[in-house]
Amino acid sequence: MVRNLQSGGRLRPIDLAREHGLSTQAVRNYEEAGILPPAGRTPSGYRTYTPLHARALRAFLALVPGHGHPTATSIMRTVNRGAVEEAFRLIDESHVQLADDRRTLQAVESALRDLSPSSAPEPDARGCEASAGAGTFIGPLARELGIRPATLRTWERAGLVRPRRDRLTGYRVYDEAAVRDARLARQLRRGGYLLTQIAPLLAQVRAAGGVEPLEAALADWRARLSARGRAMLIGAAELESYLRARA
């Protein structure tokens, strides 16, 4: 049976603070926020902590990199209230969010791989043809993507694609960048993503000047997701240690 560390030796706020390079005020703030269990008091009113408080602080600080400060705070508060199942639910939701973020990244990477060089302009339904290097019209692009022209117009209103207008005819003309955005939007829509989710991703592509410069951003995104996953494992180990100490 695990020994209840609440009965261990006394620790001062500075003892907990020094271990993590914190201020004593930060330790007191964590206690007031419910991240640490309530401290004992000396006859003169000074706070006294125990090894259990030290475990709680280690657990919280280990949870933050993987789950974020607000969720880590909620987890510790629920544990200290004795609502362990609620804490597990919060952890599960955080893992679901990480899985969703991974799927989003995979969808973007897949969409970028599927982007092929823009095809040469071809006649649209009216027999018109964009001039060389000018782009393509809505009809040919819609047929290439297997969607209706009305869908492209909806995407335009949502800011996903930005065709220009031909000065003579007023027709929409999709240049290479607009075709790229439309193809990427099509891939993401097939993956189940909403227009409001796709728009900021395409904004990143435009800001990067194309898909090639975005590779570095995607690599960084992938590394940050991996770091979050590993941090969650470390946080889980420290939280388990704290839970066992509370038993």
Short mmCIF file of C-alpha atoms in Angstrom, two decimals, residues 19-241:
data_model
loop_
_atom_site.label_atom_id
_atom_site.label_comp_id
_atom_site.label_asym_id
_atom_site.label_seq_id
_atom_site.Cartn_x
_atom_site.Cartn_y
_atom_site.Cartn_z
CA GLU A 19 12.74 23.01 -7.17
CA HIS A 20 11.11 24.57 -10.23
CA GLY A 21 12.64 28.04 -10.32
CA LEU A 22 9.38 29.64 -9.22
CA SER A 23 8.64 32.48 -6.86
CA THR A 24 7.06 31.76 -3.51
CA GLN A 25 4.15 33.92 -4.61
CA ALA A 26 3.56 31.60 -7.58
CA VAL A 27 3.36 28.65 -5.20
CA ARG A 28 0.84 30.50 -3.04
CA ASN A 29 -1.15 31.43 -6.16
CA TYR A 30 -1.27 27.79 -7.23
CA GLU A 31 -2.63 26.82 -3.84
CA GLU A 32 -5.28 29.54 -3.97
CA ALA A 33 -6.27 28.38 -7.46
CA GLY A 34 -6.87 24.85 -6.19
CA ILE A 35 -3.92 23.39 -8.11
CA LEU A 36 -2.34 22.41 -4.79
CA PRO A 37 -4.31 21.03 -1.85
CA PRO A 38 -4.80 23.48 1.03
CA ALA A 39 -1.65 24.13 3.02
CA GLY A 40 -1.32 23.70 6.75
CA ARG A 41 -0.61 26.67 8.98
CA THR A 42 1.80 27.19 11.81
CA PRO A 43 0.53 28.79 15.03
CA SER A 44 1.91 32.08 13.72
CA GLY A 45 -0.02 31.71 10.43
CA TYR A 46 2.77 30.69 8.06
CA ARG A 47 1.95 28.16 5.34
CA THR A 48 3.45 24.71 5.64
CA TYR A 49 3.52 22.20 2.82
CA THR A 50 4.30 18.48 2.64
CA PRO A 51 5.80 16.11 0.07
CA LEU A 52 2.25 15.63 -1.21
CA HIS A 53 2.11 19.31 -2.18
CA ALA A 54 5.47 18.89 -3.91
CA ARG A 55 4.03 15.99 -5.94
CA ALA A 56 0.98 18.06 -6.84
CA LEU A 57 3.16 20.89 -8.09
CA ARG A 58 5.31 18.51 -10.13
CA ALA A 59 2.18 16.95 -11.63
CA PHE A 60 0.70 20.31 -12.60
CA LEU A 61 3.88 21.64 -14.19
CA ALA A 62 4.27 18.36 -16.11
CA LEU A 63 0.68 18.56 -17.37
CA VAL A 64 0.94 22.12 -18.71
CA PRO A 65 3.15 21.45 -21.81
CA GLY A 66 0.84 18.74 -23.11
CA HIS A 67 -2.58 20.02 -22.11
CA GLY A 68 -2.12 23.77 -21.72
CA HIS A 69 -2.42 25.86 -18.58
CA PRO A 70 -6.26 26.07 -18.39
CA THR A 71 -6.81 22.32 -18.85
CA ALA A 72 -3.96 21.40 -16.50
CA THR A 73 -5.48 23.69 -13.90
CA SER A 74 -8.90 22.08 -14.31
CA ILE A 75 -7.39 18.60 -14.02
CA MET A 76 -5.64 19.39 -10.76
CA ARG A 77 -8.67 21.14 -9.29
CA THR A 78 -10.92 18.17 -9.99
CA VAL A 79 -8.36 15.75 -8.56
CA ASN A 80 -8.03 17.81 -5.40
CA ARG A 81 -11.82 17.82 -5.05
CA GLY A 82 -11.78 14.05 -5.30
CA ALA A 83 -13.51 14.04 -8.73
CA VAL A 84 -10.93 11.81 -10.38
CA GLU A 85 -13.29 10.55 -13.10
CA GLU A 86 -13.91 14.14 -14.18
CA ALA A 87 -10.16 14.66 -14.38
CA PHE A 88 -9.88 11.60 -16.63
CA ARG A 89 -12.61 13.03 -18.87
CA LEU A 90 -10.67 16.28 -19.24
CA ILE A 91 -7.55 14.32 -20.15
CA ASP A 92 -9.50 12.27 -22.70
CA GLU A 93 -10.83 15.44 -24.33
CA SER A 94 -7.33 16.82 -24.57
CA HIS A 95 -6.14 13.64 -26.29
CA VAL A 96 -9.07 13.86 -28.71
CA GLN A 97 -8.02 17.41 -29.59
CA LEU A 98 -4.48 16.24 -30.26
CA ALA A 99 -5.80 13.45 -32.50
CA ASP A 100 -7.95 15.98 -34.39
CA ASP A 101 -4.93 18.23 -34.86
CA ARG A 102 -2.94 15.29 -36.23
CA ARG A 103 -5.73 14.46 -38.69
CA THR A 104 -5.85 18.08 -39.83
CA LEU A 105 -2.10 18.07 -40.43
CA GLN A 106 -2.31 14.79 -42.34
CA ALA A 107 -5.14 16.16 -44.48
CA VAL A 108 -3.13 19.27 -45.34
CA GLU A 109 -0.03 17.22 -46.16
CA SER A 110 -2.08 14.83 -48.31
CA ALA A 111 -3.75 17.71 -50.12
CA LEU A 112 -0.38 19.33 -50.86
CA ARG A 113 1.01 16.04 -52.21
CA ASP A 114 -2.02 15.67 -54.47
CA LEU A 115 -1.58 19.10 -56.00
CA SER A 116 -0.36 18.67 -59.57
CA PRO A 117 0.93 21.40 -61.87
CA SER A 118 -1.82 23.56 -63.22
CA SER A 119 -3.18 22.25 -66.48
CA ALA A 120 -3.16 24.34 -69.59
CA PRO A 121 -6.14 26.61 -70.17
CA GLU A 122 -9.00 24.97 -72.00
CA PRO A 123 -12.26 26.25 -73.46
CA ASP A 124 -15.16 26.80 -71.09
CA ALA A 125 -18.80 25.96 -71.74
CA ARG A 126 -19.19 29.09 -73.88
CA GLY A 127 -16.32 28.16 -76.12
CA CYS A 128 -14.15 30.89 -74.64
CA GLU A 129 -10.53 30.30 -73.78
CA ALA A 130 -8.31 32.19 -71.39
CA SER A 131 -5.27 33.69 -72.97
CA ALA A 132 -1.95 31.85 -72.58
CA GLY A 133 -0.69 32.08 -69.02
CA ALA A 134 -3.84 33.90 -67.93
CA GLY A 135 -5.53 30.94 -66.22
CA THR A 136 -8.74 29.02 -66.69
CA PHE A 137 -12.44 29.74 -66.45
CA ILE A 138 -14.92 28.50 -63.89
CA GLY A 139 -16.43 25.78 -66.10
CA PRO A 140 -13.22 23.89 -66.92
CA LEU A 141 -11.97 24.18 -63.33
CA ALA A 142 -15.25 22.90 -61.91
CA ARG A 143 -15.14 19.91 -64.30
CA GLU A 144 -11.54 19.16 -63.34
CA LEU A 145 -12.44 19.14 -59.65
CA GLY A 146 -15.68 17.23 -60.13
CA ILE A 147 -17.81 19.95 -58.57
CA ARG A 148 -20.41 22.44 -59.76
CA PRO A 149 -19.50 26.01 -60.74
CA ALA A 150 -21.87 27.14 -57.97
CA THR A 151 -19.57 25.44 -55.45
CA LEU A 152 -16.60 27.48 -56.67
CA ARG A 153 -18.67 30.62 -56.32
CA THR A 154 -19.52 29.62 -52.74
CA TRP A 155 -15.84 29.05 -52.02
CA GLU A 156 -15.09 32.48 -53.44
CA ARG A 157 -17.58 34.13 -51.10
CA ALA A 158 -15.98 32.24 -48.18
CA GLY A 159 -12.55 33.54 -49.19
CA LEU A 160 -11.15 30.15 -50.22
CA VAL A 161 -10.44 31.09 -53.82
CA ARG A 162 -9.77 34.49 -55.37
CA PRO A 163 -10.32 34.53 -59.13
CA ARG A 164 -9.84 37.75 -61.01
CA ARG A 165 -12.32 39.19 -63.51
CA ASP A 166 -11.55 39.38 -67.19
CA ARG A 167 -11.59 43.07 -68.14
CA LEU A 168 -13.40 42.48 -71.43
CA THR A 169 -15.96 39.81 -70.55
CA GLY A 170 -16.26 40.07 -66.76
CA TYR A 171 -15.84 36.30 -66.51
CA ARG A 172 -13.99 34.78 -63.56
CA VAL A 173 -10.44 33.74 -64.45
CA TYR A 174 -8.52 31.39 -62.15
CA ASP A 175 -4.78 31.88 -62.32
CA GLU A 176 -2.24 29.33 -61.10
CA ALA A 177 -2.54 30.40 -57.45
CA ALA A 178 -6.35 30.32 -57.56
CA VAL A 179 -6.32 26.85 -59.16
CA ARG A 180 -3.92 25.68 -56.46
CA ASP A 181 -6.22 27.02 -53.74
CA ALA A 182 -9.26 25.39 -55.34
CA ARG A 183 -7.53 22.01 -55.55
CA LEU A 184 -6.37 22.24 -51.96
CA ALA A 185 -9.87 23.26 -50.83
CA ARG A 186 -11.34 20.29 -52.71
CA GLN A 187 -8.99 17.86 -50.96
CA LEU A 188 -9.80 19.26 -47.55
CA ARG A 189 -13.55 19.27 -48.22
CA ARG A 190 -13.31 15.61 -49.19
CA GLY A 191 -11.65 15.07 -45.83
CA GLY A 192 -14.71 16.50 -44.09
CA TYR A 193 -13.33 19.92 -43.18
CA LEU A 194 -15.61 22.94 -42.98
CA LEU A 195 -15.09 26.06 -45.06
CA THR A 196 -14.33 28.01 -41.88
CA GLN A 197 -11.58 25.49 -41.09
CA ILE A 198 -10.11 25.58 -44.59
CA ALA A 199 -9.96 29.36 -45.00
CA PRO A 200 -7.15 29.97 -42.44
CA LEU A 201 -5.09 27.14 -43.90
CA LEU A 202 -5.30 28.63 -47.38
CA ALA A 203 -4.40 32.01 -45.91
CA GLN A 204 -1.18 30.42 -44.64
CA VAL A 205 -0.44 29.05 -48.12
CA ARG A 206 -0.92 32.50 -49.64
CA ALA A 207 1.17 34.18 -46.95
CA ALA A 208 3.97 31.69 -47.58
CA GLY A 209 3.89 32.45 -51.31
CA GLY A 210 2.98 28.89 -52.30
CA VAL A 211 3.05 25.36 -50.98
CA GLU A 212 6.85 24.93 -51.04
CA PRO A 213 7.64 27.48 -48.31
CA LEU A 214 4.83 25.91 -46.27
CA GLU A 215 6.81 22.67 -45.93
CA ALA A 216 8.94 24.18 -43.15
CA ALA A 217 5.79 25.29 -41.32
CA LEU A 218 4.31 21.81 -41.67
CA ALA A 219 7.49 20.22 -40.33
CA ASP A 220 7.38 22.57 -37.35
CA TRP A 221 3.68 21.80 -36.85
CA ARG A 222 4.46 18.06 -36.92
CA ALA A 223 7.29 18.47 -34.40
CA ARG A 224 5.07 20.48 -32.05
CA LEU A 225 2.36 17.79 -32.17
CA SER A 226 4.94 15.13 -31.36
CA ALA A 227 6.23 17.23 -28.47
CA ARG A 228 2.68 17.60 -27.14
CA GLY A 229 2.13 13.85 -27.34
CA ARG A 230 5.31 13.12 -25.43
CA ALA A 231 4.53 15.84 -22.88
CA MET A 232 1.16 14.19 -22.27
CA LEU A 233 2.93 10.94 -21.41
CA ILE A 234 5.23 12.72 -18.97
CA GLY A 235 2.29 14.54 -17.43
CA ALA A 236 0.35 11.29 -17.08
CA ALA A 237 3.25 9.68 -15.20
CA GLU A 238 3.51 12.57 -12.75
CA LEU A 239 -0.26 12.71 -12.25
CA GLU A 240 -0.35 8.98 -11.55
CA SER A 241 2.38 9.46 -8.97
#
